[in-house]
JSON list of C-alpha atoms and ligand atoms in Angstrom, two decimals:
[
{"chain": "A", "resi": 1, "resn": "UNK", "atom": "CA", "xyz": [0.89, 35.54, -7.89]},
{"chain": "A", "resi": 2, "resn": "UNK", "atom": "CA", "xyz": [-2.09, 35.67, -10.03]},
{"chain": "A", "resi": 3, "resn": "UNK", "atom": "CA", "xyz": [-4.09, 33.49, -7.50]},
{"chain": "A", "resi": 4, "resn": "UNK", "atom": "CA", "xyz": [-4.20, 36.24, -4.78]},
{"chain": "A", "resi": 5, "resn": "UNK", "atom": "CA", "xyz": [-5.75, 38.90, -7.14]},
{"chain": "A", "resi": 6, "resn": "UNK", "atom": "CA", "xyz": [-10.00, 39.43, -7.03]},
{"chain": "A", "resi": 7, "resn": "UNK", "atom": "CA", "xyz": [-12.37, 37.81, -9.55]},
{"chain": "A", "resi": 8, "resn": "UNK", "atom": "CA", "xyz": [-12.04, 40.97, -11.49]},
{"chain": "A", "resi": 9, "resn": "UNK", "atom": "CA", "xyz": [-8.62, 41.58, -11.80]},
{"chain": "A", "resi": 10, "resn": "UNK", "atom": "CA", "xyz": [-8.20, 37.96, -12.56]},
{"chain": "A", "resi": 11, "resn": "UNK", "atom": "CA", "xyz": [-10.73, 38.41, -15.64]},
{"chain": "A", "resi": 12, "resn": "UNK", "atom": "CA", "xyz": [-8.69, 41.54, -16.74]},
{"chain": "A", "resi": 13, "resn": "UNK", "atom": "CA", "xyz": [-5.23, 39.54, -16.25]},
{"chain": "A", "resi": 14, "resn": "UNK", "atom": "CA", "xyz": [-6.82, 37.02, -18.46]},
{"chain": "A", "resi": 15, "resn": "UNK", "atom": "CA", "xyz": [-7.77, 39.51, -21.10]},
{"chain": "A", "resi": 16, "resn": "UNK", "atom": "CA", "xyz": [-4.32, 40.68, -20.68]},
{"chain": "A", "resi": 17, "resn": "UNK", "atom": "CA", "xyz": [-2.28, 37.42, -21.38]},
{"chain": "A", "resi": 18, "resn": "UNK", "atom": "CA", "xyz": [-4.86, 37.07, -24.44]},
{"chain": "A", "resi": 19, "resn": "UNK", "atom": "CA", "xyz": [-3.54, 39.97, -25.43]},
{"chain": "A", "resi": 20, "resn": "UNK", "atom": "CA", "xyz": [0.06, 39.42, -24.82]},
{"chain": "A", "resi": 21, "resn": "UNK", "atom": "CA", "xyz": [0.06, 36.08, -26.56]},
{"chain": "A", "resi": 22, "resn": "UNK", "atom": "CA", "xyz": [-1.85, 37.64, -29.73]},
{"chain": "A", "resi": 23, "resn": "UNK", "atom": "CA", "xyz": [1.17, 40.08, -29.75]},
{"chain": "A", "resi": 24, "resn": "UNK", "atom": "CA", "xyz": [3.54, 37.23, -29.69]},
{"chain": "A", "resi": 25, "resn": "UNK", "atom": "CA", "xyz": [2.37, 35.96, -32.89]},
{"chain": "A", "resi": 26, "resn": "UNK", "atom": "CA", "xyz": [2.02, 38.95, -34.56]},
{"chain": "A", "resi": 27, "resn": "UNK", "atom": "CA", "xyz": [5.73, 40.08, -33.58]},
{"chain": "A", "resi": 28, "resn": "UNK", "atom": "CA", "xyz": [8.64, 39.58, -31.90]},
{"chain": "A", "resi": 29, "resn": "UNK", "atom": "CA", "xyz": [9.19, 43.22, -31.23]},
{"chain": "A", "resi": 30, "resn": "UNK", "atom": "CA", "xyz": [6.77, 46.27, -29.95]},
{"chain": "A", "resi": 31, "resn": "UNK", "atom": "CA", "xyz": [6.44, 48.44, -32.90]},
{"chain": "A", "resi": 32, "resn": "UNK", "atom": "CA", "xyz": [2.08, 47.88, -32.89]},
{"chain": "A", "resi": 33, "resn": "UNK", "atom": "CA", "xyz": [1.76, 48.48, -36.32]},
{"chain": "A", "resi": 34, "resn": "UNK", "atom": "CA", "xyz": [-0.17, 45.41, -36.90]},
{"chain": "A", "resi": 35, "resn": "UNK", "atom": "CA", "xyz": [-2.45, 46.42, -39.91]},
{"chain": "A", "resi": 36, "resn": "UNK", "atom": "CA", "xyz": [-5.62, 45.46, -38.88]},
{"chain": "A", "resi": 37, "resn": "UNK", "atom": "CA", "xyz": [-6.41, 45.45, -42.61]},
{"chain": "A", "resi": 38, "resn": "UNK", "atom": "CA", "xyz": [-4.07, 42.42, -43.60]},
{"chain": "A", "resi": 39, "resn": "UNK", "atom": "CA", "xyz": [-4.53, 39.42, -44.36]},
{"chain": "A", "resi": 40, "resn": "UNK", "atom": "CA", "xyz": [-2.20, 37.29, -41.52]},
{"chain": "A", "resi": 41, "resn": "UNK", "atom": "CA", "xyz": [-1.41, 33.45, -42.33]},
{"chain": "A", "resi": 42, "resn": "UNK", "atom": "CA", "xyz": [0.35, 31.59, -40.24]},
{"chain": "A", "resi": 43, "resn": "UNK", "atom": "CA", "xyz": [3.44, 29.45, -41.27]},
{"chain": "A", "resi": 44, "resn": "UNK", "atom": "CA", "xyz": [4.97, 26.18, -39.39]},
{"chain": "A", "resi": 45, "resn": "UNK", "atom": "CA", "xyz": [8.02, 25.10, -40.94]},
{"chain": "A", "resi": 46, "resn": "UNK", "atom": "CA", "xyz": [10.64, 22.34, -40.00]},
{"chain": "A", "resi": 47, "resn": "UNK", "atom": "CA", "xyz": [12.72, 19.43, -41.64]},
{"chain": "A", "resi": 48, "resn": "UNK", "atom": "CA", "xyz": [11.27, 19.69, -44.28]},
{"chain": "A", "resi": 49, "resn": "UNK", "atom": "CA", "xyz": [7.91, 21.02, -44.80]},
{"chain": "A", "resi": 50, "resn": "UNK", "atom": "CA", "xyz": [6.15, 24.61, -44.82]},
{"chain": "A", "resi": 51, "resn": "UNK", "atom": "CA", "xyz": [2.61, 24.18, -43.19]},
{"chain": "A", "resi": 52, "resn": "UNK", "atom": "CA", "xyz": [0.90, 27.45, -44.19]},
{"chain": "A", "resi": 53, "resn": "UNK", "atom": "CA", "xyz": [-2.84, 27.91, -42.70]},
{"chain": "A", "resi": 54, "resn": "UNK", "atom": "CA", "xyz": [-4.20, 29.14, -46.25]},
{"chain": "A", "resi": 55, "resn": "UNK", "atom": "CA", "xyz": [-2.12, 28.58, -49.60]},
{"chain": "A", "resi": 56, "resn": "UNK", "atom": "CA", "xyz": [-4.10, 31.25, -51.49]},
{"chain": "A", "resi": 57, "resn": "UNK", "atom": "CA", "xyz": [-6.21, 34.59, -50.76]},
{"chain": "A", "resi": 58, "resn": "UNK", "atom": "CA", "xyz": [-8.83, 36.32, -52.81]},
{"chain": "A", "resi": 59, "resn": "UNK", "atom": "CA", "xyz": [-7.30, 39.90, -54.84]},
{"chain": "A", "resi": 60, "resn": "UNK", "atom": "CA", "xyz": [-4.30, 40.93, -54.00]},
{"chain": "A", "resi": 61, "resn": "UNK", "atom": "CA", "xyz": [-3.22, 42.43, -50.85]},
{"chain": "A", "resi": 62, "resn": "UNK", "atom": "CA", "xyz": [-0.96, 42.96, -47.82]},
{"chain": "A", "resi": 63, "resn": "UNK", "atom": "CA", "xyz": [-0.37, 39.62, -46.10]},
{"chain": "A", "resi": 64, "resn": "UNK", "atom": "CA", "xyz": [0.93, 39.41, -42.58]},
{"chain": "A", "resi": 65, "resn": "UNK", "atom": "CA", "xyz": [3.26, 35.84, -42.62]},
{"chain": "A", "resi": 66, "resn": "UNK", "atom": "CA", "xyz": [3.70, 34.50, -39.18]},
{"chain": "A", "resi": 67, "resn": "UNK", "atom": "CA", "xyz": [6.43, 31.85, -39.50]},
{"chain": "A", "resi": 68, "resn": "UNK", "atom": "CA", "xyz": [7.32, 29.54, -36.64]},
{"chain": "A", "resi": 69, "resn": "UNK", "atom": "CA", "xyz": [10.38, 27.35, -37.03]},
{"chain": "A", "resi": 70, "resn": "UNK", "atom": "CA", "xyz": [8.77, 24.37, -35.22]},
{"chain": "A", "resi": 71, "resn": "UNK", "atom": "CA", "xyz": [11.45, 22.19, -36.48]},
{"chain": "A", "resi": 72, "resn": "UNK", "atom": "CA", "xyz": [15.38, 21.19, -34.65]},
{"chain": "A", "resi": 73, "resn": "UNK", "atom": "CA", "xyz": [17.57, 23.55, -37.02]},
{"chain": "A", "resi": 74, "resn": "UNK", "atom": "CA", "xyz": [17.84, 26.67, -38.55]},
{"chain": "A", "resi": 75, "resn": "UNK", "atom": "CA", "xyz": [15.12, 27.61, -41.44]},
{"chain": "A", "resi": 76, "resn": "UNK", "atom": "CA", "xyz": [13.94, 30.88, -42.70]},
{"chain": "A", "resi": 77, "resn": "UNK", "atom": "CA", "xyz": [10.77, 31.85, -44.88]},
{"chain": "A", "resi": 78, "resn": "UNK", "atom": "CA", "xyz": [11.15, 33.80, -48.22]},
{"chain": "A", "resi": 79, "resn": "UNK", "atom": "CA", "xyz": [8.28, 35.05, -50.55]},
{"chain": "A", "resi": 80, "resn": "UNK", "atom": "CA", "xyz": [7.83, 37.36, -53.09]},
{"chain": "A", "resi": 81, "resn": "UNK", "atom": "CA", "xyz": [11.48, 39.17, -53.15]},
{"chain": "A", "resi": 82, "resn": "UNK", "atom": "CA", "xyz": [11.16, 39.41, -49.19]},
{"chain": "A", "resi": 83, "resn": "UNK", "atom": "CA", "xyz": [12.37, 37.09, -46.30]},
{"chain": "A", "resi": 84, "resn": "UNK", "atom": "CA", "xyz": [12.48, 36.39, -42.72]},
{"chain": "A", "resi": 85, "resn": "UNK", "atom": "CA", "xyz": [16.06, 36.23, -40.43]},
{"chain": "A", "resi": 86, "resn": "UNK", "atom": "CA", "xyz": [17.05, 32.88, -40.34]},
{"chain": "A", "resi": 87, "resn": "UNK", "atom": "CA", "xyz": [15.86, 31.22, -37.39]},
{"chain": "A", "resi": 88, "resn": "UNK", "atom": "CA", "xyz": [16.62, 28.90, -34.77]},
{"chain": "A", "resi": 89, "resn": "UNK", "atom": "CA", "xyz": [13.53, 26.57, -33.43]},
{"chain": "A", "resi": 90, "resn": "UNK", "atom": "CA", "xyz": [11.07, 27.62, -31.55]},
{"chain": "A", "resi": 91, "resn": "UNK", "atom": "CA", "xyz": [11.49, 30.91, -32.73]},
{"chain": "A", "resi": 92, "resn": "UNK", "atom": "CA", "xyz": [8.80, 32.76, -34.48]},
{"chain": "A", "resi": 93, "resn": "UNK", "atom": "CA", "xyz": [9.23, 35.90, -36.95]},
{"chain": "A", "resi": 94, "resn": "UNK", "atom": "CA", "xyz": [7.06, 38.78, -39.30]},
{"chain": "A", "resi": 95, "resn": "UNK", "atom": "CA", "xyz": [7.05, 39.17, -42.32]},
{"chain": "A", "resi": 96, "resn": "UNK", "atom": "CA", "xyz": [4.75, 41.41, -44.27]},
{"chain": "A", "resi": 97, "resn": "UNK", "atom": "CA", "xyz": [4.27, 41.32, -48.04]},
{"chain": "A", "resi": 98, "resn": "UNK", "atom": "CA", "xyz": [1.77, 43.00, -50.36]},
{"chain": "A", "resi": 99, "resn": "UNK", "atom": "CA", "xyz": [0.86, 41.34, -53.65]},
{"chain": "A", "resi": 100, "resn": "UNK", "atom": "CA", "xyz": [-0.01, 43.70, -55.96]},
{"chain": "A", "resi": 101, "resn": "UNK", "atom": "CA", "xyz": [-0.71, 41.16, -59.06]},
{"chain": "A", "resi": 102, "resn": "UNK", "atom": "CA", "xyz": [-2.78, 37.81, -58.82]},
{"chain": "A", "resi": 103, "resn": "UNK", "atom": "CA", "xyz": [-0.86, 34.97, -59.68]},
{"chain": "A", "resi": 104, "resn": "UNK", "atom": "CA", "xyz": [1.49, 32.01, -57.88]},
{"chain": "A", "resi": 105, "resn": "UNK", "atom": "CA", "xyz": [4.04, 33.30, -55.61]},
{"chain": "A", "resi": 106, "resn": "UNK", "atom": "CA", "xyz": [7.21, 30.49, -54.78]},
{"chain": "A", "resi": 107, "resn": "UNK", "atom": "CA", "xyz": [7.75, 30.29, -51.23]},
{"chain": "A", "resi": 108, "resn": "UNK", "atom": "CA", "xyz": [11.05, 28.60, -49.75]},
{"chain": "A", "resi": 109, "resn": "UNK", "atom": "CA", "xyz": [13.13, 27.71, -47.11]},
{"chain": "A", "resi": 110, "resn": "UNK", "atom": "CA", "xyz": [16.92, 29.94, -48.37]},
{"chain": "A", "resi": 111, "resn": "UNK", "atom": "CA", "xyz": [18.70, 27.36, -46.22]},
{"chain": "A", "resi": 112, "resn": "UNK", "atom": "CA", "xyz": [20.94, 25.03, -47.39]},
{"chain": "A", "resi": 113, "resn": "UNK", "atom": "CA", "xyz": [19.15, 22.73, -49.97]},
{"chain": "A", "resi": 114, "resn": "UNK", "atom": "CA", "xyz": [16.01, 22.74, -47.32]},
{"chain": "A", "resi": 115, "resn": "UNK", "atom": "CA", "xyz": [13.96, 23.89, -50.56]},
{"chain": "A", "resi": 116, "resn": "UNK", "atom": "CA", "xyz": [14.80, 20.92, -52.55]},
{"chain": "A", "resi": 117, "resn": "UNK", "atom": "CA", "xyz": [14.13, 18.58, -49.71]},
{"chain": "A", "resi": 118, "resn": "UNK", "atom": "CA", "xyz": [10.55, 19.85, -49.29]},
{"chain": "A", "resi": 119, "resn": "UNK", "atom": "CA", "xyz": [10.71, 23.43, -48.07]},
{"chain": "A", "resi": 120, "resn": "UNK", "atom": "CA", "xyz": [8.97, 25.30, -50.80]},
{"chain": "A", "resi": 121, "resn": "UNK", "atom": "CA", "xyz": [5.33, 25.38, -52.26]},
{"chain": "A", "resi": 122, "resn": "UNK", "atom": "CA", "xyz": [3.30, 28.02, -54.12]},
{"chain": "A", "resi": 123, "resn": "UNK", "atom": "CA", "xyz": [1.12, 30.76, -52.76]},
{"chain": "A", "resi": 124, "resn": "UNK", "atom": "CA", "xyz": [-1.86, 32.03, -54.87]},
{"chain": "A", "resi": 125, "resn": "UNK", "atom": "CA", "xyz": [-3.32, 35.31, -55.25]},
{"chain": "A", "resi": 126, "resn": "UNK", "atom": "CA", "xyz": [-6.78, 34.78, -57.14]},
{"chain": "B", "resi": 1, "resn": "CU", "atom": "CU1", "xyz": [15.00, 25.33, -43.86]}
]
């Protein structure tokens, strides 16, 4: 469809799927209350490994986890007392956390014994 628009409503189409897919990772759902003040690291996990994009931040803060189950079974993301739905692949999910003490937060996989195969590492607030 999008090949019959003008040059300018093809640029603002563009600008609108950027948008779209930056909503995607942010959430699943339409609440917009992405704080544009939080910290946001993003979180690949699968059989069985967590892949975070930064393992530490600087003071503590509100962090905005973006886990993505990018593995072939069920796996959820838990930090700091809080966790995401357990979630089937390909699925991606929230989760927002403040740290309000520096020190090394445990992060796991609740599944099964997922944590003990691998799914787990430490999180630093410095
Ligand atoms: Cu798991």
């Amino acid at each position: 469809m999008r090949r019959f628009t003008i040059r300018s409503l093809s640029v603002l189409g563009a600008v609108a799927i950027a948008s779209l897919t930056l909503v995607q990772l942010g959430s699943a759902s339409s609440d917009g209350q992405m704080a544009a003040t939080a910290t946001t690291v993003t979180v690949r996990g699968g059989e069985f490994f967590f892949k975070l994009s930064t393992k530490s931040i600087a003071s503590p803060r509100k962090v905005t986890f973006v886990f993505k189950n990018v593995g072939h079974v069920a796996h959820d993301f838990k930090i700091n007392g809080r966790k995401t739905p357990v979630m089937g692949p390909g699925k991606t999910s929230r989760l927002i956390v403040t740290f309000k003490k520096k020190g090394k937060y445990t992060y796991l996989c609740t599944v099964d014994s997922h944590a003990s195969l691998g799914m787990k590492g430490t999180f630093t607030v410095r």
